[in-house]
Amino acid sequence: MNSNIKHRDEIEEQYKWNLTTMYQSPEEVEKDLALVKELLAKFMGYQGKLGDQDTLLEALLLQDQMEQLVEKSYTYAHMKLDEDNANTMSLALFDRVRSLYVHYTESTSFFMPELMKLDFATLQSYAADERFKDYRHFIQEIGRNKEHVLSDVEEKILSSFGELAGAPKSIFQTLNNADLKFGEVLSEDGSPVELTHGRYQSLIQSTNREVRKSAYNELYRVYKSFKNTIAQTYINSVKKDCLFARLRKFNSALEASTHADNVDVAVYNNLIDTVHKNIGLLHQYIDFRKQVMGLPEIYMYDLYVPLVTELKKTYPYEEAVKLVLQGLEKLGDKYVSDLRHGLENGWVDIYENKGKTSGAYSTGAYGYHPYILLNYNDTLNDVFTLAHEAGHAMHTFYSHQNQPYRNASYTIFVAEVASTLNESLLMHYLLNKTNDAKEKLYLLNYNLEQVRTTVFRQTMFAEFEKIVHEKVEQGVSLTPDALCEIYYDLNKFYYQGVQMDDEIALEWTRIPHFYNAFYVYKYATGMSAAVALANGILQGGQTELNKYLEFLASGGKDYPINLLKQAGVDMATPQPVEACLHSFQENLQAAAKLV
């Protein structure tokens, strides 16, 4: 582990994504911004005329053109900023693009209310016209959302608050990625290293208990010093969620969020209930971990250490690419070939640098190949992160290839299926590849950790979000200490058997996903669906694979629950979550036999 994080210009070009496929330079973005403003003037001329079928078609086509330009410029500016959050030129570009986005939403805010006023039967008759075939699902959505769209004036007012509404998330991102400094800790060899988001993931897995404890304590020492600021940022984000939900005539912020995917709130609550009923499995795993580690007491910073301490493997990025491609061979030659081409041709930004956004994600703009941001650090977790983000990227790649613009974007609810299925297939490949008992235990432990962190932990996050939003909706005044208490109590329930410390009560302060309300539950439901689909591909034949590949190519042409049902899994029932937890139990039993 290097003691110093490199600056962006010190990273070799082959390890950076290539954004020139979108724009040769940031200056080119300005041309698209100017074009959007020009097209907007024309688009606003359609106001009051959308009842005419031909005019409506012209408006829809023009809106598609504008939105693709806005999406392209926003995606590019966002990625440029993520390369280095302290780069003032990138920040200025992102601010200009974001301002245009707000101007765009304000200027087009008349569109949906005007469509909502039209007779829905008339719109359906328009949709029967072959020229509207790409807009049929969109028109169906108009009928479903009709009661939640406000008047022209109200929609314009709401749109004008777009930039302010995004302020809590922007403030947290800047604070978390650019301003917070975590100081230095001692690495395993006793040398001081700068603690960063990326390094923390490696240090918390250290076999040296003092190293991981030191990293854990230092990280939360810094977050504690900013507890009040982050609490106010988060509370205002929650208040914004609740306000917008109320204004749009939803019963709760949770209902507003699940409505976007046409998912019943019961799916969210069923996840929490099903995990609660099976929480004993997590407690069994904690007891197993304590036993294997030979510790009289186990703390939160002990949960991430590989149980096979003798098997200390590193995975250079090139090896990770090879393993991922081999692990995904069950998805067919074309899938593997397309992914290999992407990984070798500028899709991925691989290593951490100063100011780079932490974590990992995949993004993309219609008409261009997808991109993947990593902070690769040679761990097994990083290998699986590559497989995960590759799943997102290929889902985007095939959706964009096979769907018109209006139907190309899949919802977040199904997004985690493609990514987690890749992880399941990779795990299956690696377990079958080795006959070494220690390596099998290492991999089984990794798989158990994936379920712990993706199903149990994300469900705990989801429950935290639900409680906090409900308290705001009930008029309860939240404080930093109240948030810490809620989070601490949830940890006591979920992690029975772990010695609770004061630091864990602060974990909510560092979770970026909380600024996208009710997002994280989709990791848990996504993993459950992915395990079911992966088992079908592994145990079935070409039919199961074809259904899955058709799912990847479907984008957002139908509602997510329907798309998953067509692929072979019904998320309206508790069964997929129960099946995933049953798999967790089987792997725990298999691991126990190896120690």
Coordinates of N, CA and C in Angstrom, one line a residue, residues 225-361:
S225 N -16.7 14.9 14.8 CA -16.5 16.4 14.8 C -17.3 17.2 13.9
F226 N -17.9 16.5 12.9 CA -18.8 17.2 12.0 C -20.3 16.7 12.1
K227 N -20.6 16.0 13.2 CA -21.9 15.4 13.4 C -23.0 16.4 13.3
N228 N -22.9 17.6 13.9 CA -24.0 18.5 13.9 C -24.2 19.1 12.5
T229 N -23.1 19.4 11.8 CA -23.3 19.9 10.4 C -23.9 18.8 9.5
I230 N -23.5 17.6 9.6 CA -24.0 16.5 8.7 C -25.5 16.2 9.1
A231 N -25.8 16.3 10.4 CA -27.1 16.1 10.8 C -28.1 17.1 10.2
Q232 N -27.7 18.4 10.3 CA -28.6 19.4 9.7 C -28.7 19.2 8.2
T233 N -27.6 18.8 7.5 CA -27.7 18.5 6.1 C -28.6 17.4 5.8
Y234 N -28.5 16.3 6.6 CA -29.4 15.1 6.3 C -30.9 15.4 6.7
I235 N -31.1 16.1 7.8 CA -32.4 16.4 8.2 C -33.1 17.2 7.2
N236 N -32.4 18.2 6.6 CA -33.0 19.0 5.6 C -33.3 18.2 4.3
S237 N -32.5 17.2 4.0 CA -32.7 16.3 2.9 C -34.0 15.6 3.1
V238 N -34.2 15.1 4.4 CA -35.4 14.3 4.7 C -36.6 15.2 4.6
K239 N -36.5 16.4 5.2 CA -37.6 17.4 5.1 C -38.0 17.7 3.7
K240 N -37.0 17.8 2.8 CA -37.3 18.0 1.4 C -38.1 16.9 0.8
D241 N -37.7 15.6 1.1 CA -38.4 14.4 0.6 C -39.9 14.5 1.1
C242 N -40.1 14.8 2.3 CA -41.4 14.8 2.9 C -42.3 15.9 2.3
L243 N -41.7 17.0 2.1 CA -42.4 18.2 1.6 C -42.8 17.9 0.1
F244 N -41.9 17.4 -0.7 CA -42.3 17.2 -2.1 C -43.3 16.1 -2.2
A245 N -43.2 15.1 -1.3 CA -44.2 14.0 -1.4 C -45.6 14.5 -1.0
R246 N -45.7 15.4 0.0 CA -46.9 16.0 0.5 C -47.5 16.8 -0.6
L247 N -46.7 17.7 -1.2 CA -47.2 18.6 -2.3 C -47.7 17.8 -3.5
R248 N -47.1 16.6 -3.7 CA -47.6 15.8 -4.9 C -48.7 14.8 -4.5
K249 N -49.3 15.0 -3.3 CA -50.4 14.3 -2.8 C -50.2 12.8 -2.6
F250 N -49.0 12.5 -2.1 CA -48.7 11.1 -1.6 C -48.9 11.1 -0.1
N251 N -49.2 9.9 0.4 CA -49.4 9.7 1.8 C -48.1 9.8 2.6
S252 N -47.0 9.5 1.9 CA -45.7 9.5 2.6 C -44.6 9.7 1.6
A253 N -43.4 10.0 2.1 CA -42.2 10.1 1.2 C -41.9 8.7 0.7
L254 N -42.1 7.6 1.5 CA -41.9 6.3 1.0 C -42.8 5.9 -0.1
E255 N -44.1 6.3 0.0 CA -45.0 6.0 -1.1 C -44.6 6.7 -2.3
A256 N -44.2 8.0 -2.2 CA -43.8 8.7 -3.4 C -42.6 8.1 -4.1
S257 N -41.7 7.5 -3.3 CA -40.5 6.9 -3.8 C -40.8 5.6 -4.6
T258 N -41.6 4.7 -3.9 CA -41.9 3.4 -4.5 C -42.9 3.6 -5.7
H259 N -43.7 4.7 -5.7 CA -44.6 5.0 -6.8 C -43.8 5.1 -8.1
A260 N -42.7 5.7 -8.0 CA -41.9 6.0 -9.2 C -41.6 4.7 -10.0
D261 N -41.5 3.6 -9.3 CA -41.2 2.3 -9.9 C -42.5 1.5 -10.1
N262 N -43.6 2.0 -9.7 CA -44.9 1.3 -9.7 C -44.8 0.1 -8.8
V263 N -44.1 0.2 -7.7 CA -43.9 -0.8 -6.7 C -44.8 -0.5 -5.5
D264 N -45.5 -1.5 -5.0 CA -46.3 -1.2 -3.8 C -45.4 -1.1 -2.6
V265 N -45.8 -0.2 -1.7 CA -45.1 0.0 -0.4 C -44.9 -1.3 0.3
A266 N -45.9 -2.2 0.1 CA -45.8 -3.5 0.8 C -44.5 -4.3 0.5
V267 N -43.9 -4.1 -0.7 CA -42.7 -4.7 -1.1 C -41.6 -4.3 -0.1
Y268 N -41.5 -3.0 0.2 CA -40.6 -2.4 1.1 C -40.7 -3.0 2.5
N269 N -42.0 -3.0 2.9 CA -42.3 -3.5 4.3 C -42.1 -5.0 4.4
N270 N -42.4 -5.7 3.3 CA -42.2 -7.1 3.3 C -40.7 -7.5 3.5
L271 N -39.9 -6.7 2.9 CA -38.4 -6.9 3.0 C -38.0 -6.8 4.4
I272 N -38.4 -5.7 5.1 CA -38.0 -5.5 6.5 C -38.6 -6.6 7.4
D273 N -39.9 -7.0 7.1 CA -40.5 -8.0 8.0 C -39.8 -9.4 7.8
T274 N -39.5 -9.7 6.5 CA -38.9 -11.0 6.2 C -37.5 -11.1 6.8
V275 N -36.7 -10.0 6.8 CA -35.4 -10.0 7.4 C -35.5 -10.1 8.9
H276 N -36.5 -9.4 9.5 CA -36.7 -9.5 10.9 C -37.0 -10.9 11.4
K277 N -37.8 -11.6 10.6 CA -38.2 -13.0 10.9 C -37.0 -13.9 10.9
N278 N -36.0 -13.5 10.0 CA -34.8 -14.4 9.8 C -33.6 -13.8 10.5
I279 N -33.7 -12.8 11.4 CA -32.6 -12.2 11.9 C -31.7 -13.1 12.7
G280 N -32.2 -14.2 13.2 CA -31.4 -15.2 13.9 C -30.3 -15.7 13.1
L281 N -30.4 -15.8 11.7 CA -29.4 -16.2 10.9 C -28.1 -15.3 11.0
L282 N -28.4 -14.0 11.0 CA -27.3 -13.1 11.2 C -26.6 -13.3 12.5
H283 N -27.4 -13.5 13.6 CA -26.8 -13.7 14.9 C -26.0 -15.0 14.9
Q284 N -26.4 -16.0 14.2 CA -25.6 -17.3 14.1 C -24.3 -17.0 13.4
Y285 N -24.4 -16.2 12.3 CA -23.1 -15.9 11.6 C -22.1 -15.1 12.5
I286 N -22.7 -14.2 13.3 CA -21.8 -13.4 14.2 C -21.1 -14.4 15.2
D287 N -21.9 -15.3 15.8 CA -21.3 -16.3 16.7 C -20.3 -17.2 16.0
F288 N -20.5 -17.6 14.7 CA -19.6 -18.3 14.0 C -18.3 -17.5 13.8
R289 N -18.4 -16.3 13.4 CA -17.3 -15.4 13.2 C -16.4 -15.3 14.5
K290 N -17.1 -15.1 15.6 CA -16.4 -14.9 16.9 C -15.7 -16.2 17.2
Q291 N -16.3 -17.4 16.9 CA -15.7 -18.7 17.2 C -14.4 -18.9 16.3
V292 N -14.5 -18.6 15.0 CA -13.4 -18.8 14.1 C -12.2 -17.8 14.4
M293 N -12.6 -16.6 14.8 CA -11.5 -15.6 15.1 C -10.9 -15.8 16.4
G294 N -11.6 -16.6 17.3 CA -11.0 -16.9 18.6 C -11.0 -15.7 19.5
L295 N -12.1 -14.9 19.4 CA -12.2 -13.7 20.2 C -13.2 -13.8 21.3
P296 N -12.9 -13.4 22.5 CA -13.9 -13.5 23.6 C -15.1 -12.5 23.3
E297 N -14.8 -11.4 22.7 CA -15.8 -10.4 22.3 C -15.5 -9.9 20.9
I298 N -16.6 -9.6 20.2 CA -16.4 -9.2 18.8 C -17.0 -7.8 18.7
Y299 N -16.3 -6.9 18.0 CA -16.7 -5.5 17.8 C -17.0 -5.3 16.3
M300 N -17.6 -4.1 16.0 CA -18.0 -3.8 14.6 C -16.8 -3.9 13.7
Y301 N -15.6 -3.4 14.1 CA -14.4 -3.4 13.3 C -13.9 -4.8 13.1
D302 N -14.4 -5.8 13.7 CA -14.0 -7.2 13.5 C -14.8 -7.9 12.4
L303 N -15.8 -7.3 11.9 CA -16.7 -8.0 11.0 C -16.3 -8.1 9.6
Y304 N -15.2 -7.3 9.2 CA -14.9 -7.3 7.8 C -13.6 -8.1 7.5
V305 N -13.0 -8.7 8.5 CA -11.8 -9.4 8.3 C -12.0 -10.8 7.7
P306 N -11.3 -11.1 6.6 CA -11.5 -12.5 6.0 C -11.2 -13.5 7.1
L307 N -12.0 -14.6 7.2 CA -11.8 -15.5 8.3 C -10.6 -16.4 8.1
V308 N -10.2 -16.5 6.8 CA -8.9 -17.3 6.5 C -7.8 -16.3 6.5
T309 N -7.2 -16.1 7.6 CA -6.1 -15.1 7.7 C -4.9 -15.5 7.0
E310 N -4.7 -16.8 6.8 CA -3.4 -17.3 6.2 C -3.5 -17.1 4.7
L311 N -4.7 -17.0 4.1 CA -4.9 -16.8 2.7 C -5.0 -15.3 2.4
K312 N -3.8 -14.7 2.3 CA -3.8 -13.2 2.1 C -3.5 -13.0 0.6
K313 N -4.5 -12.9 -0.2 CA -4.4 -12.8 -1.6 C -4.6 -11.4 -2.1
T314 N -3.9 -10.9 -3.0 CA -4.1 -9.7 -3.7 C -4.5 -10.0 -5.2
Y315 N -5.2 -9.1 -5.8 CA -5.7 -9.3 -7.1 C -5.5 -8.0 -8.0
P316 N -4.3 -8.0 -8.6 CA -4.0 -6.8 -9.5 C -5.2 -6.7 -10.5
Y317 N -5.4 -5.5 -11.0 CA -6.5 -5.2 -11.8 C -6.6 -6.1 -13.0
E318 N -5.5 -6.3 -13.7 CA -5.5 -7.1 -14.9 C -6.0 -8.5 -14.6
E319 N -5.6 -9.1 -13.4 CA -6.1 -10.4 -13.0 C -7.6 -10.4 -12.7
A320 N -8.0 -9.2 -12.1 CA -9.5 -9.1 -11.9 C -10.3 -9.1 -13.1
V321 N -9.8 -8.4 -14.2 CA -10.5 -8.4 -15.5 C -10.6 -9.9 -16.0
K322 N -9.5 -10.6 -15.9 CA -9.5 -12.0 -16.4 C -10.5 -12.9 -15.6
L323 N -10.5 -12.7 -14.3 CA -11.4 -13.5 -13.5 C -12.9 -13.2 -13.8
V324 N -13.2 -11.9 -13.9 CA -14.6 -11.5 -14.1 C -15.1 -12.1 -15.5
L325 N -14.2 -11.9 -16.5 CA -14.7 -12.4 -17.8 C -14.9 -13.9 -17.8
Q326 N -14.0 -14.7 -17.1 CA -14.1 -16.1 -17.0 C -15.4 -16.5 -16.2
G327 N -15.6 -15.7 -15.1 CA -16.7 -16.0 -14.3 C -18.1 -15.7 -14.9
L328 N -18.1 -14.9 -15.9 CA -19.4 -14.6 -16.6 C -19.6 -15.3 -17.9
E329 N -18.8 -16.4 -18.1 CA -19.0 -17.1 -19.4 C -20.3 -17.8 -19.5
K330 N -21.0 -18.0 -18.4 CA -22.4 -18.6 -18.5 C -23.4 -17.7 -19.2
L331 N -23.0 -16.4 -19.3 CA -23.9 -15.4 -20.0 C -23.7 -15.4 -21.5
G332 N -22.8 -16.2 -22.0 CA -22.7 -16.4 -23.4 C -21.5 -15.6 -24.0
D333 N -21.1 -16.0 -25.2 CA -19.9 -15.5 -25.9 C -20.1 -14.0 -26.2
K334 N -21.3 -13.6 -26.6 CA -21.5 -12.2 -27.0 C -21.3 -11.3 -25.8
Y335 N -22.0 -11.7 -24.7 CA -21.9 -10.8 -23.5 C -20.4 -10.6 -23.1
V336 N -19.7 -11.7 -23.0 CA -18.3 -11.7 -22.6 C -17.4 -10.9 -23.6
S337 N -17.7 -11.0 -24.9 CA -16.9 -10.3 -25.9 C -17.2 -8.8 -25.8
D338 N -18.5 -8.4 -25.6 CA -18.9 -7.0 -25.5 C -18.2 -6.4 -24.3
L339 N -18.3 -7.1 -23.2 CA -17.7 -6.6 -21.9 C -16.2 -6.5 -22.1
R340 N -15.5 -7.5 -22.6 CA -14.1 -7.4 -22.8 C -13.7 -6.1 -23.6
H341 N -14.4 -5.9 -24.7 CA -14.1 -4.7 -25.5 C -14.2 -3.5 -24.7
G342 N -15.3 -3.4 -23.9 CA -15.5 -2.2 -23.1 C -14.3 -2.0 -22.1
L343 N -14.0 -3.0 -21.4 CA -12.9 -2.9 -20.3 C -11.6 -2.6 -20.9
E344 N -11.4 -2.9 -22.2 CA -10.1 -2.6 -22.8 C -10.1 -1.3 -23.6
N345 N -11.3 -0.6 -23.6 CA -11.4 0.6 -24.5 C -12.0 1.8 -23.7
G346 N -11.5 2.1 -22.6 CA -11.8 3.4 -22.0 C -13.1 3.5 -21.2
W347 N -13.7 2.3 -20.9 CA -14.9 2.4 -20.1 C -14.7 2.7 -18.6
V348 N -13.5 2.4 -18.1 CA -13.3 2.3 -16.7 C -12.2 3.3 -16.2
D349 N -12.5 4.0 -15.1 CA -11.6 4.8 -14.4 C -11.2 4.0 -13.1
I350 N -10.0 3.6 -13.0 CA -9.7 2.4 -12.1 C -9.2 2.8 -10.7
Y351 N -8.2 3.7 -10.6 CA -7.5 3.9 -9.3 C -7.9 5.2 -8.7
E352 N -7.7 5.2 -7.3 CA -8.0 6.4 -6.5 C -7.0 7.4 -6.8
N353 N -7.4 8.7 -6.8 CA -6.5 9.8 -6.8 C -7.0 10.9 -5.9
K354 N -6.2 11.9 -5.6 CA -6.6 12.9 -4.7 C -7.9 13.6 -5.2
G355 N -8.9 13.8 -4.4 CA -10.1 14.5 -4.8 C -11.1 13.7 -5.5
K356 N -10.8 12.4 -5.9 CA -11.7 11.6 -6.7 C -12.8 11.1 -5.8
T357 N -14.0 11.1 -6.4 CA -15.2 10.6 -5.7 C -15.0 9.2 -5.2
S358 N -15.4 8.9 -3.9 CA -15.1 7.6 -3.4 C -16.1 6.6 -3.9
G359 N -15.9 5.3 -3.6 CA -16.8 4.3 -4.0 C -16.7 3.9 -5.4
A360 N -17.8 3.4 -6.0 CA -17.9 2.9 -7.3 C -19.3 3.1 -7.9
Y361 N -19.3 3.3 -9.2 CA -20.6 3.4 -9.9 C -20.5 3.2 -11.4

